[in-house]
Every structure is written in structure tokens, then in C-alpha cells.
């Protein structure tokens, strides 16, 4: 299995631009998680899907952030408009929604907003 | 009540020494406690995990000690090696209902050769 795939791996954009991060979970997994990692705040859960349905979006910082999962094999995290404080590494993880669930993380997208 | 507190923030250990990282939680409903290891430029990966019905779990040089009454758990790395240099995250989760993790803030471990 290829594991969780994220694209792009690096993104540099200017303040005010729209940014779209993409994730392909492991085939057969039915839960998907978006995390943000910064030095100051560590690893924060932004949103969590189960069977393509958003279950918990309490970590989404504000309305500028949105996430979708149109099917079991694809999810996007969009930031519009982007701000310099959004600079971070964004991880996608997937798992089987079951007891003792190991989350498998992708390699992350390093976002820099100038 | 959902927080997981992790310490220390950073740790430097000599090769062959023991590395100890501690975590504390508040919500007694948590019933799954994984540790993740993250190397620079990579995503975190599961290292070892424990359920609260046991007090210790060992896998190779890595051991989790769990104290249910104190609501604390710790990771011990025996015979620490330079290749263990990474950031370690503890987490707490539920095994029913929502399966999301609550992560600690991470410990950056450096093992000196």
C-alpha cells in the first residue's frame, strides 16, 4: 500500500490567496483526520471525517478554513483567504473506525504564507 | 478535561542512557493511550500503545508505564540510540464513540553519540 498521500508537499503563497491541500487516505480506511502542526501549538486536530461525513470540526480555526470529503478516497482542506499565521505543516491521517484505531499519517504539506 | 499534558518539552540523553517522557490526562473515560514517533520532515507514526487494564507494555527497548490512579503514563526508551532522536507525542483516545486522539505537545529527544 502506498500509505496516505498528500499534495502538494510544499506550498508557498501570498497572503490573501486561496490554498487547497489534498489527501488520499489508505484504501479501505473509513476515518480521515486533518491536523495542523506548529512549534507553538504542537499537533492540533482540525477536523475528523467518518464515512465521508464530518464528525467533529471543532478544531477548525475560523471560517477561512473548510474541508470536504466528496468520496472515500479523497479529501481537501481549503484556506481562503490565507494569512501568514496559517503557515504550518498540515497532516492528513486515516484509520479504520474501530476500537484501538491506529492513525496512519501522510508526509504532510508545509505551507508558507508570505 | 480533554487535555493531555506532556513533559519535558525537550530531552538530551547520552547514548546508552534511559529516556523518560511523561504524560498526564484528566478525563478518566480515555481508554487508549498511544505514543507516536516523528522524524524531521515525516509524519508521526505509531510506536507503541497501551490500554488502561495493564500497567506496563514493553516492545523491544520501548516501554509504556501506566498509572491509572494517578492518571499518568510514561514512555521509557532503554539503551537510547542516536537513531531514536525524534519528537515523541503521547495521546489519549476513546475506543467507542469518537475515536479522535488528543495529543500531548510533544517532546524533542536528542540522543548524543
PDB file of C-alpha atoms in Angstrom:
ATOM      1  CA  UNK A   1       0.000   0.000   0.000  1.00  0.00           C
ATOM      2  CA  UNK A   2       1.241   3.496  -0.813  1.00  0.00           C
ATOM      3  CA  UNK A   3       0.136   4.902   2.520  1.00  0.00           C
ATOM      4  CA  UNK A   4      -1.587   8.251   2.930  1.00  0.00           C
ATOM      5  CA  UNK A   5      -0.764  10.557   0.036  1.00  0.00           C
ATOM      6  CA  UNK A   6      -0.728  14.318   0.391  1.00  0.00           C
ATOM      7  CA  UNK A   7      -0.172  17.010  -2.183  1.00  0.00           C
ATOM      8  CA  UNK A   8       1.484  19.346  -2.617  1.00  0.00           C
ATOM      9  CA  UNK A   9       4.390  18.619  -0.266  1.00  0.00           C
ATOM     10  CA  UNK A  10       5.339  22.274  -0.147  1.00  0.00           C
ATOM     11  CA  UNK A  11       3.248  25.335  -0.865  1.00  0.00           C
ATOM     12  CA  UNK A  12       4.361  28.943  -0.804  1.00  0.00           C
ATOM     13  CA  UNK A  13       1.707  31.542  -1.374  1.00  0.00           C
ATOM     14  CA  UNK A  14       0.984  35.161  -0.715  1.00  0.00           C
ATOM     15  CA  UNK A  15      -1.401  36.485   1.871  1.00  0.00           C
ATOM     16  CA  UNK A  16      -4.946  36.619   0.580  1.00  0.00           C
ATOM     17  CA  UNK A  17      -4.574  33.761  -1.877  1.00  0.00           C
ATOM     18  CA  UNK A  18      -6.637  30.589  -1.782  1.00  0.00           C
ATOM     19  CA  UNK A  19      -4.788  27.418  -0.802  1.00  0.00           C
ATOM     20  CA  UNK A  20      -6.046  23.873  -1.360  1.00  0.00           C
ATOM     21  CA  UNK A  21      -4.389  20.901   0.263  1.00  0.00           C
ATOM     22  CA  UNK A  22      -5.211  17.398  -0.903  1.00  0.00           C
ATOM     23  CA  UNK A  23      -5.244  13.998   0.740  1.00  0.00           C
ATOM     24  CA  UNK A  24      -5.765  10.437  -0.434  1.00  0.00           C
ATOM     25  CA  UNK A  25      -6.333   8.093   2.523  1.00  0.00           C
ATOM     26  CA  UNK A  26      -5.320   4.464   2.684  1.00  0.00           C
ATOM     27  CA  UNK A  27      -7.724   2.306   0.716  1.00  0.00           C
ATOM     28  CA  UNK A  28     -10.319   0.708   2.992  1.00  0.00           C
ATOM     29  CA  UNK A  29      -9.933   3.228   5.799  1.00  0.00           C
ATOM     30  CA  UNK A  30     -13.133   4.991   6.737  1.00  0.00           C
ATOM     31  CA  UNK A  31     -11.889   7.767   9.038  1.00  0.00           C
ATOM     32  CA  UNK A  32      -9.867  10.759   7.940  1.00  0.00           C
ATOM     33  CA  UNK A  33      -8.256  13.444  10.063  1.00  0.00           C
ATOM     34  CA  UNK A  34      -6.704  16.806   9.217  1.00  0.00           C
ATOM     35  CA  UNK A  35      -4.082  18.129  11.639  1.00  0.00           C
ATOM     36  CA  UNK A  36      -2.006  21.298  11.795  1.00  0.00           C
ATOM     37  CA  UNK A  37       1.449  21.276  13.382  1.00  0.00           C
ATOM     38  CA  UNK A  38       3.333  24.347  14.589  1.00  0.00           C
ATOM     39  CA  UNK A  39       6.118  24.830  17.079  1.00  0.00           C
ATOM     40  CA  UNK A  40       3.915  26.941  19.304  1.00  0.00           C
ATOM     41  CA  UNK A  41       0.762  24.807  19.345  1.00  0.00           C
ATOM     42  CA  UNK A  42       2.021  21.326  18.561  1.00  0.00           C
ATOM     43  CA  UNK A  43      -0.268  18.917  16.717  1.00  0.00           C
ATOM     44  CA  UNK A  44      -3.849  20.205  16.540  1.00  0.00           C
ATOM     45  CA  UNK A  45      -6.802  18.269  15.160  1.00  0.00           C
ATOM     46  CA  UNK A  46      -8.715  20.467  12.736  1.00  0.00           C
ATOM     47  CA  UNK A  47     -11.474  18.168  11.508  1.00  0.00           C
ATOM     48  CA  UNK A  48     -12.383  14.490  11.500  1.00  0.00           C
ATOM     49  CA  UNK A  49     -14.496  12.592   8.946  1.00  0.00           C
ATOM     50  CA  UNK A  50     -16.086   9.187   9.298  1.00  0.00           C
ATOM     51  CA  UNK A  51     -17.520   7.542   6.175  1.00  0.00           C
ATOM     52  CA  UNK A  52     -17.045  10.863   4.350  1.00  0.00           C
ATOM     53  CA  UNK A  53     -19.192  12.748   6.876  1.00  0.00           C
ATOM     54  CA  UNK A  54     -17.638  15.471   9.067  1.00  0.00           C
ATOM     55  CA  UNK A  55     -17.963  14.308  12.666  1.00  0.00           C
ATOM     56  CA  UNK A  56     -16.007  16.932  14.583  1.00  0.00           C
ATOM     57  CA  UNK A  57     -14.869  20.258  13.146  1.00  0.00           C
ATOM     58  CA  UNK A  58     -14.391  21.993  16.476  1.00  0.00           C
ATOM     59  CA  UNK A  59     -10.706  22.476  15.736  1.00  0.00           C
ATOM     60  CA  UNK A  60     -11.215  24.441  12.530  1.00  0.00           C
ATOM     61  CA  UNK A  61      -9.784  27.848  13.430  1.00  0.00           C
ATOM     62  CA  UNK A  62     -12.260  30.059  11.626  1.00  0.00           C
ATOM     63  CA  UNK A  63     -14.481  30.416   8.589  1.00  0.00           C
ATOM     64  CA  UNK A  64     -11.480  30.837   6.334  1.00  0.00           C
ATOM     65  CA  UNK A  65     -10.894  27.102   6.699  1.00  0.00           C
ATOM     66  CA  UNK A  66     -13.104  24.497   5.061  1.00  0.00           C
ATOM     67  CA  UNK A  67     -12.737  20.780   4.426  1.00  0.00           C
ATOM     68  CA  UNK A  68     -14.545  18.360   2.186  1.00  0.00           C
ATOM     69  CA  UNK A  69     -14.536  14.654   1.576  1.00  0.00           C
ATOM     70  CA  UNK A  70     -16.531  14.013  -1.603  1.00  0.00           C
ATOM     71  CA  UNK A  71     -15.705  10.285  -1.618  1.00  0.00           C
ATOM     72  CA  UNK A  72     -13.827   7.666   0.369  1.00  0.00           C
ATOM     73  CA  UNK A  73     -10.576   8.223  -1.478  1.00  0.00           C
ATOM     74  CA  UNK A  74     -10.169  11.994  -1.493  1.00  0.00           C
ATOM     75  CA  UNK A  75     -10.322  14.969   0.840  1.00  0.00           C
ATOM     76  CA  UNK A  76      -9.401  18.624   0.586  1.00  0.00           C
ATOM     77  CA  UNK A  77      -8.588  21.320   3.105  1.00  0.00           C
ATOM     78  CA  UNK A  78      -9.054  24.824   1.767  1.00  0.00           C
ATOM     79  CA  UNK A  79      -7.921  28.117   3.245  1.00  0.00           C
ATOM     80  CA  UNK A  80      -9.435  31.240   1.734  1.00  0.00           C
ATOM     81  CA  UNK A  81      -8.080  33.852   2.164  1.00  0.00           C
ATOM     82  CA  UNK A  82      -4.765  32.661   3.558  1.00  0.00           C
ATOM     83  CA  UNK A  83      -2.856  34.619   6.210  1.00  0.00           C
ATOM     84  CA  UNK A  84       0.774  34.436   7.397  1.00  0.00           C
ATOM     85  CA  UNK A  85      -0.365  32.867  10.706  1.00  0.00           C
ATOM     86  CA  UNK A  86      -1.659  29.895   8.715  1.00  0.00           C
ATOM     87  CA  UNK A  87       1.942  28.907   7.962  1.00  0.00           C
ATOM     88  CA  UNK A  88       2.375  25.405   9.356  1.00  0.00           C
ATOM     89  CA  UNK A  89       2.706  21.767   8.376  1.00  0.00           C
ATOM     90  CA  UNK A  90      -0.673  20.228   7.625  1.00  0.00           C
ATOM     91  CA  UNK A  91      -1.050  16.478   8.054  1.00  0.00           C
ATOM     92  CA  UNK A  92      -3.745  14.158   6.876  1.00  0.00           C
ATOM     93  CA  UNK A  93      -4.211  10.827   8.655  1.00  0.00           C
ATOM     94  CA  UNK A  94      -6.543   7.912   8.070  1.00  0.00           C
ATOM     95  CA  UNK A  95      -7.701   4.949  10.109  1.00  0.00           C
ATOM     96  CA  UNK A  96     -10.307   2.240  10.401  1.00  0.00           C
ATOM     97  CA  UNK A  97     -13.126   3.492  12.593  1.00  0.00           C
ATOM     98  CA  UNK A  98     -12.977   0.828  15.232  1.00  0.00           C
ATOM     99  CA  UNK A  99     -11.717   0.065  18.684  1.00  0.00           C
ATOM    100  CA  UNK A 100      -7.961   0.547  19.066  1.00  0.00           C
ATOM    101  CA  UNK A 101      -7.581   2.520  15.886  1.00  0.00           C
ATOM    102  CA  UNK A 102      -4.101   3.303  14.654  1.00  0.00           C
ATOM    103  CA  UNK A 103      -3.938   6.535  12.723  1.00  0.00           C
ATOM    104  CA  UNK A 104      -1.635   6.499   9.698  1.00  0.00           C
ATOM    105  CA  UNK A 105      -0.202   9.898   8.858  1.00  0.00           C
ATOM    106  CA  UNK A 106       0.765  11.255   5.486  1.00  0.00           C
ATOM    107  CA  UNK A 107       4.061  13.068   4.885  1.00  0.00           C
ATOM    108  CA  UNK A 108       2.458  16.468   5.390  1.00  0.00           C
ATOM    109  CA  UNK A 109       2.215  19.692   3.398  1.00  0.00           C
ATOM    110  CA  UNK A 110       4.464  22.522   4.505  1.00  0.00           C
ATOM    111  CA  UNK A 111       2.540  25.736   3.905  1.00  0.00           C
ATOM    112  CA  UNK A 112       4.233  29.124   3.925  1.00  0.00           C
ATOM    113  CA  UNK A 113       2.072  32.222   3.577  1.00  0.00           C
ATOM    114  CA  UNK A 114       4.101  35.353   2.857  1.00  0.00           C
TER     115      UNK A 114
ATOM    116  CA  UNK B   1     -10.782  17.808  30.750  1.00  0.00           C
ATOM    117  CA  UNK B   2      -9.714  16.891  27.252  1.00  0.00           C
ATOM    118  CA  UNK B   3      -6.099  17.956  27.683  1.00  0.00           C
ATOM    119  CA  UNK B   4      -3.069  15.726  27.728  1.00  0.00           C
ATOM    120  CA  UNK B   5      -0.048  17.328  29.373  1.00  0.00           C
ATOM    121  CA  UNK B   6       3.376  16.153  28.258  1.00  0.00           C
ATOM    122  CA  UNK B   7       6.815  16.786  29.711  1.00  0.00           C
ATOM    123  CA  UNK B   8       9.593  17.576  29.209  1.00  0.00           C
ATOM    124  CA  UNK B   9       9.483  19.720  26.086  1.00  0.00           C
ATOM    125  CA  UNK B  10      12.964  18.626  25.144  1.00  0.00           C
ATOM    126  CA  UNK B  11      15.378  15.994  26.367  1.00  0.00           C
ATOM    127  CA  UNK B  12      19.046  15.275  25.751  1.00  0.00           C
ATOM    128  CA  UNK B  13      20.356  11.833  26.637  1.00  0.00           C
ATOM    129  CA  UNK B  14      23.686  10.126  26.190  1.00  0.00           C
ATOM    130  CA  UNK B  15      23.861   7.059  24.002  1.00  0.00           C
ATOM    131  CA  UNK B  16      23.013   4.016  26.075  1.00  0.00           C
ATOM    132  CA  UNK B  17      21.050   6.018  28.615  1.00  0.00           C
ATOM    133  CA  UNK B  18      17.353   5.857  29.501  1.00  0.00           C
ATOM    134  CA  UNK B  19      14.959   8.421  28.059  1.00  0.00           C
ATOM    135  CA  UNK B  20      11.777   9.072  30.023  1.00  0.00           C
ATOM    136  CA  UNK B  21       8.834  11.113  28.787  1.00  0.00           C
ATOM    137  CA  UNK B  22       5.776  11.705  30.939  1.00  0.00           C
ATOM    138  CA  UNK B  23       2.144  12.432  30.188  1.00  0.00           C
ATOM    139  CA  UNK B  24      -0.875  13.194  32.338  1.00  0.00           C
ATOM    140  CA  UNK B  25      -4.548  13.248  31.464  1.00  0.00           C
ATOM    141  CA  UNK B  26      -7.725  14.338  33.193  1.00  0.00           C
ATOM    142  CA  UNK B  27     -10.601  12.533  31.539  1.00  0.00           C
ATOM    143  CA  UNK B  28     -10.932   9.077  33.109  1.00  0.00           C
ATOM    144  CA  UNK B  29     -13.047   7.957  30.154  1.00  0.00           C
ATOM    145  CA  UNK B  30      -9.955   7.778  27.942  1.00  0.00           C
ATOM    146  CA  UNK B  31      -9.144   4.131  27.357  1.00  0.00           C
ATOM    147  CA  UNK B  32      -6.450   4.008  24.702  1.00  0.00           C
ATOM    148  CA  UNK B  33      -3.039   5.648  25.029  1.00  0.00           C
ATOM    149  CA  UNK B  34      -0.705   5.562  22.017  1.00  0.00           C
ATOM    150  CA  UNK B  35       2.749   7.038  21.597  1.00  0.00           C
ATOM    151  CA  UNK B  36       3.782   8.393  18.222  1.00  0.00           C
ATOM    152  CA  UNK B  37       7.304   8.996  16.940  1.00  0.00           C
ATOM    153  CA  UNK B  38       8.050  11.694  14.389  1.00  0.00           C
ATOM    154  CA  UNK B  39      11.297  12.174  12.486  1.00  0.00           C
ATOM    155  CA  UNK B  40      12.082  15.545  10.856  1.00  0.00           C
ATOM    156  CA  UNK B  41      10.188  16.014   7.613  1.00  0.00           C
ATOM    157  CA  UNK B  42       7.959  12.993   8.214  1.00  0.00           C
ATOM    158  CA  UNK B  43       4.510  12.368   9.596  1.00  0.00           C
ATOM    159  CA  UNK B  44       4.095  10.845  13.063  1.00  0.00           C
ATOM    160  CA  UNK B  45       3.995   7.047  13.209  1.00  0.00           C
ATOM    161  CA  UNK B  46       2.646   4.761  15.914  1.00  0.00           C
ATOM    162  CA  UNK B  47       5.393   3.492  18.195  1.00  0.00           C
ATOM    163  CA  UNK B  48       3.569   1.664  20.979  1.00  0.00           C
ATOM    164  CA  UNK B  49       0.180   1.843  22.685  1.00  0.00           C
ATOM    165  CA  UNK B  50      -1.467   0.692  25.909  1.00  0.00           C
ATOM    166  CA  UNK B  51      -4.923   0.109  27.310  1.00  0.00           C
ATOM    167  CA  UNK B  52      -5.620   1.042  30.954  1.00  0.00           C
ATOM    168  CA  UNK B  53      -6.237  -2.548  32.007  1.00  0.00           C
ATOM    169  CA  UNK B  54      -2.474  -3.175  32.102  1.00  0.00           C
ATOM    170  CA  UNK B  55       0.214  -1.277  33.988  1.00  0.00           C
ATOM    171  CA  UNK B  56       3.065  -1.856  31.593  1.00  0.00           C
ATOM    172  CA  UNK B  57       3.701  -2.767  27.986  1.00  0.00           C
ATOM    173  CA  UNK B  58       7.084  -3.480  26.502  1.00  0.00           C
ATOM    174  CA  UNK B  59       8.156  -3.694  22.868  1.00  0.00           C
ATOM    175  CA  UNK B  60      11.864  -4.070  22.417  1.00  0.00           C
ATOM    176  CA  UNK B  61      13.616  -1.094  24.011  1.00  0.00           C
ATOM    177  CA  UNK B  62      10.362   0.844  24.386  1.00  0.00           C
ATOM    178  CA  UNK B  63       8.143   0.507  27.469  1.00  0.00           C
ATOM    179  CA  UNK B  64       4.953   2.280  28.472  1.00  0.00           C
ATOM    180  CA  UNK B  65       4.246   2.501  32.187  1.00  0.00           C
ATOM    181  CA  UNK B  66       0.666   3.304  33.091  1.00  0.00           C
ATOM    182  CA  UNK B  67      -0.646   4.562  36.458  1.00  0.00           C
ATOM    183  CA  UNK B  68      -4.418   4.629  36.296  1.00  0.00           C
ATOM    184  CA  UNK B  69      -4.968   6.068  39.783  1.00  0.00           C
ATOM    185  CA  UNK B  70      -2.580   8.947  39.109  1.00  0.00           C
ATOM    186  CA  UNK B  71      -3.869   9.384  35.546  1.00  0.00           C
ATOM    187  CA  UNK B  72      -0.333   9.342  34.249  1.00  0.00           C
ATOM    188  CA  UNK B  73       1.614   7.325  31.730  1.00  0.00           C
ATOM    189  CA  UNK B  74       5.178   7.440  30.551  1.00  0.00           C
ATOM    190  CA  UNK B  75       7.428   6.213  27.772  1.00  0.00           C
ATOM    191  CA  UNK B  76      10.779   4.719  28.665  1.00  0.00           C
ATOM    192  CA  UNK B  77      13.411   4.202  25.988  1.00  0.00           C
ATOM    193  CA  UNK B  78      16.115   1.879  27.237  1.00  0.00           C
ATOM    194  CA  UNK B  79      19.633   1.900  25.773  1.00  0.00           C
ATOM    195  CA  UNK B  80      18.811   5.083  23.832  1.00  0.00           C
ATOM    196  CA  UNK B  81      20.445   5.329  20.422  1.00  0.00           C
ATOM    197  CA  UNK B  82      21.161   8.305  18.142  1.00  0.00           C
ATOM    198  CA  UNK B  83      18.580   6.861  15.753  1.00  0.00           C
ATOM    199  CA  UNK B  84      15.947   7.415  18.438  1.00  0.00           C
ATOM    200  CA  UNK B  85      16.410  11.182  18.086  1.00  0.00           C
ATOM    201  CA  UNK B  86      12.938  12.366  17.122  1.00  0.00           C
ATOM    202  CA  UNK B  87       9.874  14.090  18.507  1.00  0.00           C
ATOM    203  CA  UNK B  88       7.598  11.911  20.603  1.00  0.00           C
ATOM    204  CA  UNK B  89       3.910  12.552  21.142  1.00  0.00           C
ATOM    205  CA  UNK B  90       1.664  10.887  23.670  1.00  0.00           C
ATOM    206  CA  UNK B  91      -2.060  10.786  23.015  1.00  0.00           C
ATOM    207  CA  UNK B  92      -5.304   9.703  24.610  1.00  0.00           C
ATOM    208  CA  UNK B  93      -8.379   8.390  22.885  1.00  0.00           C
ATOM    209  CA  UNK B  94     -11.638   6.517  23.346  1.00  0.00           C
ATOM    210  CA  UNK B  95     -12.354   3.043  21.976  1.00  0.00           C
ATOM    211  CA  UNK B  96     -16.034   3.755  21.450  1.00  0.00           C
ATOM    212  CA  UNK B  97     -17.921   6.676  20.011  1.00  0.00           C
ATOM    213  CA  UNK B  98     -15.473   9.245  18.740  1.00  0.00           C
ATOM    214  CA  UNK B  99     -12.035   7.825  18.021  1.00  0.00           C
ATOM    215  CA  UNK B 100     -10.172  11.087  17.741  1.00  0.00           C
ATOM    216  CA  UNK B 101      -6.859  11.487  19.513  1.00  0.00           C
ATOM    217  CA  UNK B 102      -5.983  14.197  21.996  1.00  0.00           C
ATOM    218  CA  UNK B 103      -2.250  14.696  21.533  1.00  0.00           C
ATOM    219  CA  UNK B 104       0.285  15.978  24.019  1.00  0.00           C
ATOM    220  CA  UNK B 105       2.514  18.870  22.991  1.00  0.00           C
ATOM    221  CA  UNK B 106       5.469  16.691  22.065  1.00  0.00           C
ATOM    222  CA  UNK B 107       8.979  16.027  23.389  1.00  0.00           C
ATOM    223  CA  UNK B 108      12.013  16.595  21.223  1.00  0.00           C
ATOM    224  CA  UNK B 109      14.560  13.908  22.090  1.00  0.00           C
ATOM    225  CA  UNK B 110      18.195  14.134  21.124  1.00  0.00           C
ATOM    226  CA  UNK B 111      20.482  11.191  21.818  1.00  0.00           C
ATOM    227  CA  UNK B 112      24.145  12.086  21.770  1.00  0.00           C
ATOM    228  CA  UNK B 113      26.557   9.659  20.168  1.00  0.00           C
TER     229      UNK B 113
END
